[in-house]
mmCIF file of C-alpha atoms and ligand atoms in Angstrom:
data_model
loop_
_atom_site.group_PDB
_atom_site.id
_atom_site.type_symbol
_atom_site.label_atom_id
_atom_site.label_comp_id
_atom_site.label_asym_id
_atom_site.label_seq_id
_atom_site.Cartn_x
_atom_site.Cartn_y
_atom_site.Cartn_z
ATOM 1 C CA UNK A 1 -18.430 23.858 0.268
ATOM 2 C CA UNK A 2 -18.024 26.497 -2.411
ATOM 3 C CA UNK A 3 -14.278 25.925 -2.653
ATOM 4 C CA UNK A 4 -12.263 26.638 -5.768
ATOM 5 C CA UNK A 5 -11.683 23.096 -7.056
ATOM 6 C CA UNK A 6 -8.328 23.986 -8.575
ATOM 7 C CA UNK A 7 -7.034 24.992 -5.170
ATOM 8 C CA UNK A 8 -8.099 21.837 -3.350
ATOM 9 C CA UNK A 9 -5.159 19.834 -2.003
ATOM 10 C CA UNK A 10 -5.927 16.111 -1.824
ATOM 11 C CA UNK A 11 -3.628 14.261 0.531
ATOM 12 C CA UNK A 12 -6.050 11.513 1.466
ATOM 13 C CA UNK A 13 -5.251 8.410 -0.581
ATOM 14 C CA UNK A 14 -1.473 8.026 -0.659
ATOM 15 C CA UNK A 15 -1.228 8.776 -4.358
ATOM 16 C CA UNK A 16 1.874 10.077 -6.123
ATOM 17 C CA UNK A 17 1.696 13.898 -6.062
ATOM 18 C CA UNK A 18 3.761 14.011 -9.269
ATOM 19 C CA UNK A 19 0.949 12.258 -11.126
ATOM 20 C CA UNK A 20 1.541 9.884 -14.039
ATOM 21 C CA UNK A 21 5.060 9.135 -15.261
ATOM 22 C CA UNK A 22 5.761 10.741 -18.660
ATOM 23 C CA UNK A 23 6.686 7.394 -20.206
ATOM 24 C CA UNK A 24 3.421 5.870 -18.989
ATOM 25 C CA UNK A 25 1.486 8.781 -20.482
ATOM 26 C CA UNK A 26 3.117 8.194 -23.871
ATOM 27 C CA UNK A 27 2.313 4.469 -23.670
ATOM 28 C CA UNK A 28 -1.339 5.251 -22.871
ATOM 29 C CA UNK A 29 -1.603 7.525 -25.917
ATOM 30 C CA UNK A 30 -0.101 4.805 -28.088
ATOM 31 C CA UNK A 31 -2.529 2.177 -26.776
ATOM 32 C CA UNK A 32 -5.678 4.292 -27.344
ATOM 33 C CA UNK A 33 -6.432 3.252 -30.961
ATOM 34 C CA UNK A 34 -6.569 -0.420 -29.911
ATOM 35 C CA UNK A 35 -9.274 0.014 -27.257
ATOM 36 C CA UNK A 36 -11.859 -1.674 -29.477
ATOM 37 C CA UNK A 37 -10.112 -4.945 -28.644
ATOM 38 C CA UNK A 38 -10.074 -6.873 -25.389
ATOM 39 C CA UNK A 39 -6.911 -6.554 -23.326
ATOM 40 C CA UNK A 40 -4.282 -9.288 -23.419
ATOM 41 C CA UNK A 41 -5.663 -11.589 -20.726
ATOM 42 C CA UNK A 42 -2.266 -13.205 -20.277
ATOM 43 C CA UNK A 43 -0.565 -9.805 -19.745
ATOM 44 C CA UNK A 44 2.292 -11.141 -21.872
ATOM 45 C CA UNK A 45 4.322 -7.934 -22.232
ATOM 46 C CA UNK A 46 3.867 -6.703 -18.663
ATOM 47 C CA UNK A 47 4.754 -10.104 -17.242
ATOM 48 C CA UNK A 48 7.851 -10.271 -19.459
ATOM 49 C CA UNK A 49 8.944 -6.848 -18.159
ATOM 50 C CA UNK A 50 8.278 -7.855 -14.543
ATOM 51 C CA UNK A 51 10.049 -11.208 -14.978
ATOM 52 C CA UNK A 52 13.110 -9.387 -16.268
ATOM 53 C CA UNK A 53 13.030 -6.774 -13.517
ATOM 54 C CA UNK A 54 12.621 -9.235 -10.654
ATOM 55 C CA UNK A 55 14.513 -12.199 -12.057
ATOM 56 C CA UNK A 56 11.589 -14.616 -11.711
ATOM 57 C CA UNK A 57 9.886 -16.788 -14.350
ATOM 58 C CA UNK A 58 6.600 -15.478 -15.830
ATOM 59 C CA UNK A 59 4.786 -18.421 -14.186
ATOM 60 C CA UNK A 60 5.440 -16.795 -10.794
ATOM 61 C CA UNK A 61 3.545 -13.603 -11.678
ATOM 62 C CA UNK A 62 -0.176 -12.864 -11.376
ATOM 63 C CA UNK A 63 -1.493 -9.459 -12.494
ATOM 64 C CA UNK A 64 -4.346 -7.690 -10.758
ATOM 65 C CA UNK A 65 -6.807 -4.829 -11.093
ATOM 66 C CA UNK A 66 -4.778 -3.012 -8.472
ATOM 67 C CA UNK A 67 -2.967 -5.052 -5.827
ATOM 68 C CA UNK A 68 -6.329 -5.051 -4.036
ATOM 69 C CA UNK A 69 -7.380 -7.643 -6.621
ATOM 70 C CA UNK A 70 -4.472 -9.907 -5.572
ATOM 71 C CA UNK A 71 -5.544 -9.726 -1.922
ATOM 72 C CA UNK A 72 -9.081 -10.737 -2.934
ATOM 73 C CA UNK A 73 -7.775 -13.574 -5.126
ATOM 74 C CA UNK A 74 -5.668 -14.936 -2.258
ATOM 75 C CA UNK A 75 -8.751 -14.862 -0.019
ATOM 76 C CA UNK A 76 -10.878 -16.548 -2.707
ATOM 77 C CA UNK A 77 -8.365 -19.371 -3.071
ATOM 78 C CA UNK A 78 -7.485 -20.035 0.563
ATOM 79 C CA UNK A 79 -10.391 -18.812 2.723
ATOM 80 C CA UNK A 80 -13.849 -20.264 3.351
ATOM 81 C CA UNK A 81 -16.374 -20.327 6.229
ATOM 82 C CA UNK A 82 -14.443 -23.014 8.121
ATOM 83 C CA UNK A 83 -11.132 -21.133 7.894
ATOM 84 C CA UNK A 84 -9.469 -18.106 9.431
ATOM 85 C CA UNK A 85 -7.084 -15.297 8.501
ATOM 86 C CA UNK A 86 -4.599 -13.627 10.833
ATOM 87 C CA UNK A 87 -3.760 -9.942 10.555
ATOM 88 C CA UNK A 88 -2.751 -7.079 12.822
ATOM 89 C CA UNK A 89 -4.769 -4.426 14.573
ATOM 90 C CA UNK A 90 -4.526 -1.128 12.581
ATOM 91 C CA UNK A 91 -3.626 -3.094 9.427
ATOM 92 C CA UNK A 92 -4.886 -2.268 5.935
ATOM 93 C CA UNK A 93 -8.703 -2.279 5.662
ATOM 94 C CA UNK A 94 -8.932 -4.742 2.800
ATOM 95 C CA UNK A 95 -7.760 -7.692 4.971
ATOM 96 C CA UNK A 96 -10.954 -7.779 7.061
ATOM 97 C CA UNK A 97 -13.056 -7.133 3.942
ATOM 98 C CA UNK A 98 -11.468 -9.970 1.946
ATOM 99 C CA UNK A 99 -11.750 -12.299 4.948
ATOM 100 C CA UNK A 100 -15.388 -11.442 5.702
ATOM 101 C CA UNK A 101 -16.456 -11.707 2.078
ATOM 102 C CA UNK A 102 -15.340 -15.342 2.111
ATOM 103 C CA UNK A 103 -17.245 -16.046 5.320
ATOM 104 C CA UNK A 104 -13.967 -16.791 7.095
ATOM 105 C CA UNK A 105 -13.038 -15.867 10.647
ATOM 106 C CA UNK A 106 -10.711 -12.945 11.424
ATOM 107 C CA UNK A 107 -8.013 -13.293 14.046
ATOM 108 C CA UNK A 108 -6.924 -9.729 14.803
ATOM 109 C CA UNK A 109 -3.643 -9.511 16.706
ATOM 110 C CA UNK A 110 -3.055 -6.436 18.924
ATOM 111 C CA UNK A 111 -0.421 -4.112 17.487
ATOM 112 C CA UNK A 112 2.851 -3.254 19.196
ATOM 113 C CA UNK A 113 3.667 0.472 19.001
ATOM 114 C CA UNK A 114 1.123 0.639 16.158
ATOM 115 C CA UNK A 115 3.129 -1.938 14.169
ATOM 116 C CA UNK A 116 2.877 -5.674 13.526
ATOM 117 C CA UNK A 117 3.744 -7.870 16.517
ATOM 118 C CA UNK A 118 5.106 -10.808 14.540
ATOM 119 C CA UNK A 119 5.721 -13.069 17.550
ATOM 120 C CA UNK A 120 2.104 -12.629 18.664
ATOM 121 C CA UNK A 121 0.886 -13.121 15.091
ATOM 122 C CA UNK A 122 2.794 -16.405 14.827
ATOM 123 C CA UNK A 123 1.313 -17.572 18.128
ATOM 124 C CA UNK A 124 -2.180 -16.572 16.924
ATOM 125 C CA UNK A 125 -2.119 -18.912 13.910
ATOM 126 C CA UNK A 126 -4.870 -21.470 14.545
ATOM 127 C CA UNK A 127 -5.339 -24.953 13.032
ATOM 128 C CA UNK A 128 -7.929 -23.496 10.612
ATOM 129 C CA UNK A 129 -5.771 -20.491 9.594
ATOM 130 C CA UNK A 130 -4.946 -20.448 5.890
ATOM 131 C CA UNK A 131 -3.842 -16.840 5.304
ATOM 132 C CA UNK A 132 -1.738 -14.298 7.186
ATOM 133 C CA UNK A 133 -1.781 -10.747 5.858
ATOM 134 C CA UNK A 134 1.220 -8.520 6.599
ATOM 135 C CA UNK A 135 1.540 -5.009 5.179
ATOM 136 C CA UNK A 136 5.137 -3.819 5.012
ATOM 137 C CA UNK A 137 5.114 -0.851 5.368
ATOM 138 C CA UNK A 138 1.612 -0.849 6.808
ATOM 139 C CA UNK A 139 -1.173 1.548 5.946
ATOM 140 C CA UNK A 140 -2.334 3.688 7.844
ATOM 141 C CA UNK A 141 0.483 3.497 10.402
ATOM 142 C CA UNK A 142 3.510 3.581 8.060
ATOM 143 C CA UNK A 143 5.214 1.096 10.379
ATOM 144 C CA UNK A 144 7.811 -1.295 9.026
ATOM 145 C CA UNK A 145 9.127 -4.731 9.964
ATOM 146 C CA UNK A 146 12.848 -5.202 9.137
ATOM 147 C CA UNK A 147 13.533 -7.810 6.434
ATOM 148 C CA UNK A 148 15.296 -10.369 8.659
ATOM 149 C CA UNK A 149 12.420 -10.375 11.185
ATOM 150 C CA UNK A 150 9.921 -10.803 8.413
ATOM 151 C CA UNK A 151 11.835 -13.690 6.890
ATOM 152 C CA UNK A 152 12.087 -15.330 10.296
ATOM 153 C CA UNK A 153 8.290 -15.150 10.589
ATOM 154 C CA UNK A 154 7.795 -16.691 7.141
ATOM 155 C CA UNK A 155 10.274 -19.478 7.938
ATOM 156 C CA UNK A 156 8.384 -20.333 11.129
ATOM 157 C CA UNK A 157 4.840 -20.097 9.719
ATOM 158 C CA UNK A 158 3.195 -23.456 8.934
ATOM 159 C CA UNK A 159 3.532 -24.424 5.266
ATOM 160 C CA UNK A 160 -0.245 -24.745 4.825
ATOM 161 C CA UNK A 161 -0.662 -21.050 5.671
ATOM 162 C CA UNK A 162 -0.269 -18.578 2.808
ATOM 163 C CA UNK A 163 1.763 -15.605 4.027
ATOM 164 C CA UNK A 164 0.667 -12.567 2.016
ATOM 165 C CA UNK A 165 3.263 -9.814 2.310
ATOM 166 C CA UNK A 166 1.656 -6.650 0.965
ATOM 167 C CA UNK A 167 4.435 -4.407 -0.303
ATOM 168 C CA UNK A 168 2.350 -1.617 -1.840
ATOM 169 C CA UNK A 169 4.750 1.006 -0.451
ATOM 170 C CA UNK A 170 8.028 -0.905 -0.674
ATOM 171 C CA UNK A 171 9.527 1.475 -3.272
ATOM 172 C CA UNK A 172 9.306 4.288 -0.711
ATOM 173 C CA UNK A 173 11.551 2.569 1.834
ATOM 174 C CA UNK A 174 14.729 4.470 2.680
ATOM 175 C CA UNK A 175 17.629 2.637 1.032
ATOM 176 C CA UNK A 176 19.074 1.309 4.278
ATOM 177 C CA UNK A 177 15.805 -0.512 5.093
ATOM 178 C CA UNK A 178 15.361 -2.295 1.778
ATOM 179 C CA UNK A 179 15.280 -6.088 1.792
ATOM 180 C CA UNK A 180 15.129 -8.704 -0.961
ATOM 181 C CA UNK A 181 11.824 -10.505 -0.412
ATOM 182 C CA UNK A 182 11.807 -11.744 -4.009
ATOM 183 C CA UNK A 183 14.804 -13.962 -3.148
ATOM 184 C CA UNK A 184 12.688 -15.639 -0.444
ATOM 185 C CA UNK A 185 10.215 -16.994 -3.009
ATOM 186 C CA UNK A 186 12.594 -19.831 -3.865
ATOM 187 C CA UNK A 187 12.620 -20.942 -0.226
ATOM 188 C CA UNK A 188 9.004 -20.471 0.844
ATOM 189 C CA UNK A 189 6.315 -21.832 -1.514
ATOM 190 C CA UNK A 190 3.602 -20.382 0.761
ATOM 191 C CA UNK A 191 4.832 -16.783 0.318
ATOM 192 C CA UNK A 192 2.805 -14.332 -1.779
ATOM 193 C CA UNK A 193 4.247 -10.859 -2.414
ATOM 194 C CA UNK A 194 1.893 -8.164 -3.649
ATOM 195 C CA UNK A 195 3.006 -4.935 -5.306
ATOM 196 C CA UNK A 196 1.248 -2.049 -6.984
ATOM 197 C CA UNK A 197 1.564 0.551 -9.729
ATOM 198 C CA UNK A 198 -0.768 2.872 -7.769
ATOM 199 C CA UNK A 199 1.832 4.491 -5.560
ATOM 200 C CA UNK A 200 5.368 5.353 -6.643
ATOM 201 C CA UNK A 201 4.506 4.618 -10.308
ATOM 202 C CA UNK A 202 1.597 7.072 -10.203
ATOM 203 C CA UNK A 203 -1.086 4.920 -11.856
ATOM 204 C CA UNK A 204 -3.735 4.696 -9.099
ATOM 205 C CA UNK A 205 -6.589 5.586 -11.452
ATOM 206 C CA UNK A 206 -5.765 2.818 -13.923
ATOM 207 C CA UNK A 207 -5.850 -0.009 -11.359
ATOM 208 C CA UNK A 208 -2.894 -2.327 -11.848
ATOM 209 C CA UNK A 209 -0.824 -4.397 -9.461
ATOM 210 C CA UNK A 210 0.819 -7.799 -9.405
ATOM 211 C CA UNK A 211 1.760 -10.677 -7.172
ATOM 212 C CA UNK A 212 4.924 -12.781 -7.089
ATOM 213 C CA UNK A 213 4.635 -16.337 -5.798
ATOM 214 C CA UNK A 214 5.350 -20.026 -6.352
ATOM 215 C CA UNK A 215 4.072 -21.151 -9.806
ATOM 216 C CA UNK A 216 1.662 -23.619 -8.157
ATOM 217 C CA UNK A 217 0.131 -20.833 -6.087
ATOM 218 C CA UNK A 218 0.053 -18.528 -9.144
ATOM 219 C CA UNK A 219 -1.884 -21.251 -10.962
ATOM 220 C CA UNK A 220 -4.482 -21.283 -8.160
ATOM 221 C CA UNK A 221 -4.850 -17.490 -8.168
ATOM 222 C CA UNK A 222 -5.168 -17.467 -11.955
ATOM 223 C CA UNK A 223 -8.122 -19.862 -11.686
ATOM 224 C CA UNK A 224 -10.142 -17.296 -9.710
ATOM 225 C CA UNK A 225 -8.813 -14.272 -11.625
ATOM 226 C CA UNK A 226 -11.231 -12.684 -14.090
ATOM 227 C CA UNK A 227 -9.881 -13.308 -17.614
ATOM 228 C CA UNK A 228 -9.559 -9.596 -18.515
ATOM 229 C CA UNK A 229 -9.003 -8.169 -15.054
ATOM 230 C CA UNK A 230 -6.378 -5.624 -16.137
ATOM 231 C CA UNK A 231 -7.380 -3.226 -18.919
ATOM 232 C CA UNK A 232 -5.280 -2.429 -22.001
ATOM 233 C CA UNK A 233 -4.269 1.083 -20.939
ATOM 234 C CA UNK A 234 -3.185 -0.167 -17.537
ATOM 235 C CA UNK A 235 -1.105 -2.982 -19.064
ATOM 236 C CA UNK A 236 0.664 -0.598 -21.446
ATOM 237 C CA UNK A 237 1.166 2.120 -18.835
ATOM 238 C CA UNK A 238 2.503 -0.261 -16.203
ATOM 239 C CA UNK A 239 5.116 -1.764 -18.524
ATOM 240 C CA UNK A 240 6.284 1.754 -19.450
ATOM 241 C CA UNK A 241 6.204 3.046 -15.855
ATOM 242 C CA UNK A 242 8.363 0.141 -14.729
ATOM 243 C CA UNK A 243 11.113 1.421 -17.030
ATOM 244 C CA UNK A 244 10.762 5.054 -15.954
ATOM 245 C CA UNK A 245 13.531 4.919 -13.356
ATOM 246 C CA UNK A 246 13.985 8.675 -13.459
ATOM 247 C CA UNK A 247 10.375 9.263 -12.412
ATOM 248 C CA UNK A 248 10.580 6.683 -9.618
ATOM 249 C CA UNK A 249 13.824 8.202 -8.315
ATOM 250 C CA UNK A 250 12.342 11.704 -8.405
ATOM 251 C CA UNK A 251 9.193 10.510 -6.603
ATOM 252 C CA UNK A 252 11.252 8.748 -3.929
ATOM 253 C CA UNK A 253 13.457 11.771 -3.342
ATOM 254 C CA UNK A 254 10.550 14.188 -3.124
ATOM 255 C CA UNK A 255 8.761 11.882 -0.701
ATOM 256 C CA UNK A 256 11.741 11.604 1.642
ATOM 257 C CA UNK A 257 12.238 15.382 1.657
ATOM 258 C CA UNK A 258 8.506 15.996 2.173
ATOM 259 C CA UNK A 259 8.380 13.470 5.009
ATOM 260 C CA UNK A 260 11.293 15.205 6.750
ATOM 261 C CA UNK A 261 9.514 18.536 6.325
ATOM 262 C CA UNK A 262 6.278 17.208 7.852
ATOM 263 C CA UNK A 263 8.151 15.560 10.747
ATOM 264 C CA UNK A 264 9.942 18.822 11.553
ATOM 265 C CA UNK A 265 6.644 20.682 11.530
ATOM 266 C CA UNK A 266 4.898 18.099 13.738
ATOM 267 C CA UNK A 267 7.743 18.398 16.241
ATOM 268 C CA UNK A 268 7.526 22.182 16.219
ATOM 269 C CA UNK A 269 3.753 22.003 16.735
ATOM 270 C CA UNK A 270 4.195 19.475 19.538
ATOM 271 C CA UNK A 271 2.180 16.825 17.665
ATOM 272 C CA UNK A 272 2.935 13.157 18.162
ATOM 273 C CA UNK A 273 3.271 11.197 14.938
ATOM 274 C CA UNK A 274 4.006 7.583 14.040
ATOM 275 C CA UNK A 275 7.394 7.468 12.243
ATOM 276 C CA UNK A 276 6.564 6.274 8.736
ATOM 277 C CA UNK A 277 8.491 4.435 6.028
ATOM 278 C CA UNK A 278 5.856 5.064 3.361
ATOM 279 C CA UNK A 279 4.460 8.120 1.514
ATOM 280 C CA UNK A 280 2.082 9.166 4.297
ATOM 281 C CA UNK A 281 2.222 9.766 8.020
ATOM 282 C CA UNK A 282 -0.362 9.509 10.800
ATOM 283 C CA UNK A 283 -0.277 12.142 13.515
ATOM 284 C CA UNK A 284 -2.254 12.477 16.739
ATOM 285 C CA UNK A 285 -4.531 15.438 17.363
ATOM 286 C CA UNK A 286 -4.269 16.270 21.083
ATOM 287 C CA UNK A 287 -7.472 16.102 23.098
ATOM 288 C CA UNK A 288 -8.489 19.224 24.953
ATOM 289 C CA UNK A 289 -11.531 18.026 26.794
ATOM 290 C CA UNK A 290 -13.046 14.581 26.874
ATOM 291 C CA UNK A 291 -13.282 13.018 23.456
ATOM 292 C CA UNK A 292 -11.126 12.775 20.326
ATOM 293 C CA UNK A 293 -10.708 15.984 18.327
ATOM 294 C CA UNK A 294 -9.357 14.477 15.111
ATOM 295 C CA UNK A 295 -12.781 14.615 13.430
ATOM 296 C CA UNK A 296 -13.114 18.333 14.154
ATOM 297 C CA UNK A 297 -9.626 19.105 12.838
ATOM 298 C CA UNK A 298 -10.341 16.977 9.746
ATOM 299 C CA UNK A 299 -13.437 19.080 9.129
ATOM 300 C CA UNK A 300 -11.587 22.342 9.600
ATOM 301 C CA UNK A 301 -8.935 21.221 7.130
ATOM 302 C CA UNK A 302 -11.649 20.252 4.660
ATOM 303 C CA UNK A 303 -13.208 23.718 4.889
ATOM 304 C CA UNK A 304 -9.812 25.171 3.965
ATOM 305 C CA UNK A 305 -9.650 22.879 0.932
ATOM 306 C CA UNK A 306 -7.174 20.362 2.357
ATOM 307 C CA UNK A 307 -8.313 16.726 2.366
ATOM 308 C CA UNK A 308 -6.622 14.265 4.727
ATOM 309 C CA UNK A 309 -7.837 10.882 5.979
ATOM 310 C CA UNK A 310 -9.534 10.208 9.310
ATOM 311 C CA UNK A 311 -8.506 6.775 10.592
ATOM 312 C CA UNK A 312 -11.036 6.181 13.383
ATOM 313 C CA UNK A 313 -12.233 3.163 11.377
ATOM 314 C CA UNK A 314 -8.761 1.667 11.920
ATOM 315 C CA UNK A 315 -9.127 1.945 15.684
ATOM 316 C CA UNK A 316 -7.170 5.225 15.721
ATOM 317 C CA UNK A 317 -9.755 7.867 16.696
ATOM 318 C CA UNK A 318 -7.138 10.461 17.690
ATOM 319 C CA UNK A 319 -5.098 10.254 14.482
ATOM 320 C CA UNK A 320 -5.295 11.750 11.028
ATOM 321 C CA UNK A 321 -3.313 10.394 8.100
ATOM 322 C CA UNK A 322 -1.767 12.752 5.580
ATOM 323 C CA UNK A 323 -0.083 11.807 2.315
ATOM 324 C CA UNK A 324 3.219 13.526 1.578
ATOM 325 C CA UNK A 325 2.524 15.977 -1.248
ATOM 326 C CA UNK A 326 4.577 18.303 -3.402
ATOM 327 C CA UNK A 327 6.525 20.942 -1.420
ATOM 328 C CA UNK A 328 3.744 23.472 -2.134
ATOM 329 C CA UNK A 329 1.000 21.045 -1.050
ATOM 330 C CA UNK A 330 2.863 20.240 2.169
ATOM 331 C CA UNK A 331 3.081 23.944 3.009
ATOM 332 C CA UNK A 332 -0.624 24.434 2.278
ATOM 333 C CA UNK A 333 -1.442 21.496 4.545
ATOM 334 C CA UNK A 334 0.775 22.745 7.390
ATOM 335 C CA UNK A 335 -0.635 26.251 7.239
ATOM 336 C CA UNK A 336 -4.194 24.897 7.257
ATOM 337 C CA UNK A 337 -3.323 22.506 10.080
ATOM 338 C CA UNK A 338 -1.952 25.299 12.272
ATOM 339 C CA UNK A 339 -5.134 27.299 11.706
ATOM 340 C CA UNK A 340 -7.311 24.237 12.387
ATOM 341 C CA UNK A 341 -5.519 23.487 15.639
ATOM 342 C CA UNK A 342 -5.776 27.070 16.877
ATOM 343 C CA UNK A 343 -9.471 27.495 16.194
HETATM 344 N N1 LIG B 401 -2.105 -2.467 0.262
HETATM 345 C C1 LIG B 401 -1.980 -1.366 0.997
HETATM 346 C C2 LIG B 401 -1.233 -1.460 2.277
HETATM 347 C C3 LIG B 401 -2.562 -0.158 0.573
HETATM 348 O O1 LIG B 401 -2.470 0.934 1.332
HETATM 349 C C4 LIG B 401 -3.262 -0.119 -0.657
HETATM 350 C C5 LIG B 401 -3.905 1.129 -1.198
HETATM 351 N N2 LIG B 401 -4.364 2.050 -0.357
HETATM 352 C C6 LIG B 401 -3.374 -1.307 -1.374
HETATM 353 C C7 LIG B 401 -2.768 -2.457 -0.895
HETATM 354 C C8 LIG B 401 -4.158 -1.431 -2.624
HETATM 355 O O2 LIG B 401 -3.762 -0.572 -3.605
HETATM 356 P P1 LIG B 401 -4.058 -0.847 -5.135
HETATM 357 O O3 LIG B 401 -5.261 -1.730 -5.227
HETATM 358 O O4 LIG B 401 -4.286 0.499 -5.710
HETATM 359 O O5 LIG B 401 -2.845 -1.529 -5.660
#
């Protein structure tokens, strides 16, 4: 499009606009000379750091090439052509992909106000269901299920169903909404929590995430895990990023302020948006004539060098999803959005 690449604002993939944490960068530099060797397939140091942080034994932790890898491993272990997975309408795109790739059946439960309808999801569990996927907060809606409701669902779900709670954005929750899902692991052996270093820790390009679960379930996931699924730089960077509390706090604060800024602007522009607990927000582009106009506005933003995410593939043809950026990026986006809506 002939745009100046340096001026392009990418708010399409829910990455951390602050980039890589300084401590992670230093760890990457330190790990470079050892790249001739294979990574530590047991992820000894990273698991030790995670075990300490979350107060769980190392046997409860499985590392992944992004948390995406954990979702695929759970599907590989528990799904097959004669089985089904339950997930919500508008839920994260990898759930249908992981389910389909195992030849299993998808049971898609209609959303309630764009969020998970846990009562309906519980009722939808069939005799052949082996996995339920729940994203909390969910992408692309940013919706959130309060901790007590989520625990109630897990307590009621049949024990032979693995409940995968995908917490990729959990670090972005406002403090008053936080809940201690790790404490539930001791009670529910069928619970799998997935987390990532791609978001608040700023390591999306390295691909590293992890799962917390019962040691017996971790053993099953480790059997389908590729031996060197997480590379050396990712292992070193993740362990360092975990300790970079200052960077995480700064990222959280900037995200909350940026979210408030975007919400104020949407209100002023008369745009409906789905209140979000994550680092992105989906807003509706009003229709003027017959069909959805989100695609046109997306295109007009693109031509101004601002990349957001169309979510028609999620059954939301009128919405666009934008990641909260730096203050300057948010202003660029809002200015471009106003122009795109006028034209
Ligand atoms: N879960 C959710 C809800 C996500 O939005 C994403 C990333 N877009 C992931 C999991 C996977 O992220 P990663 O593989 O980078 O950890």
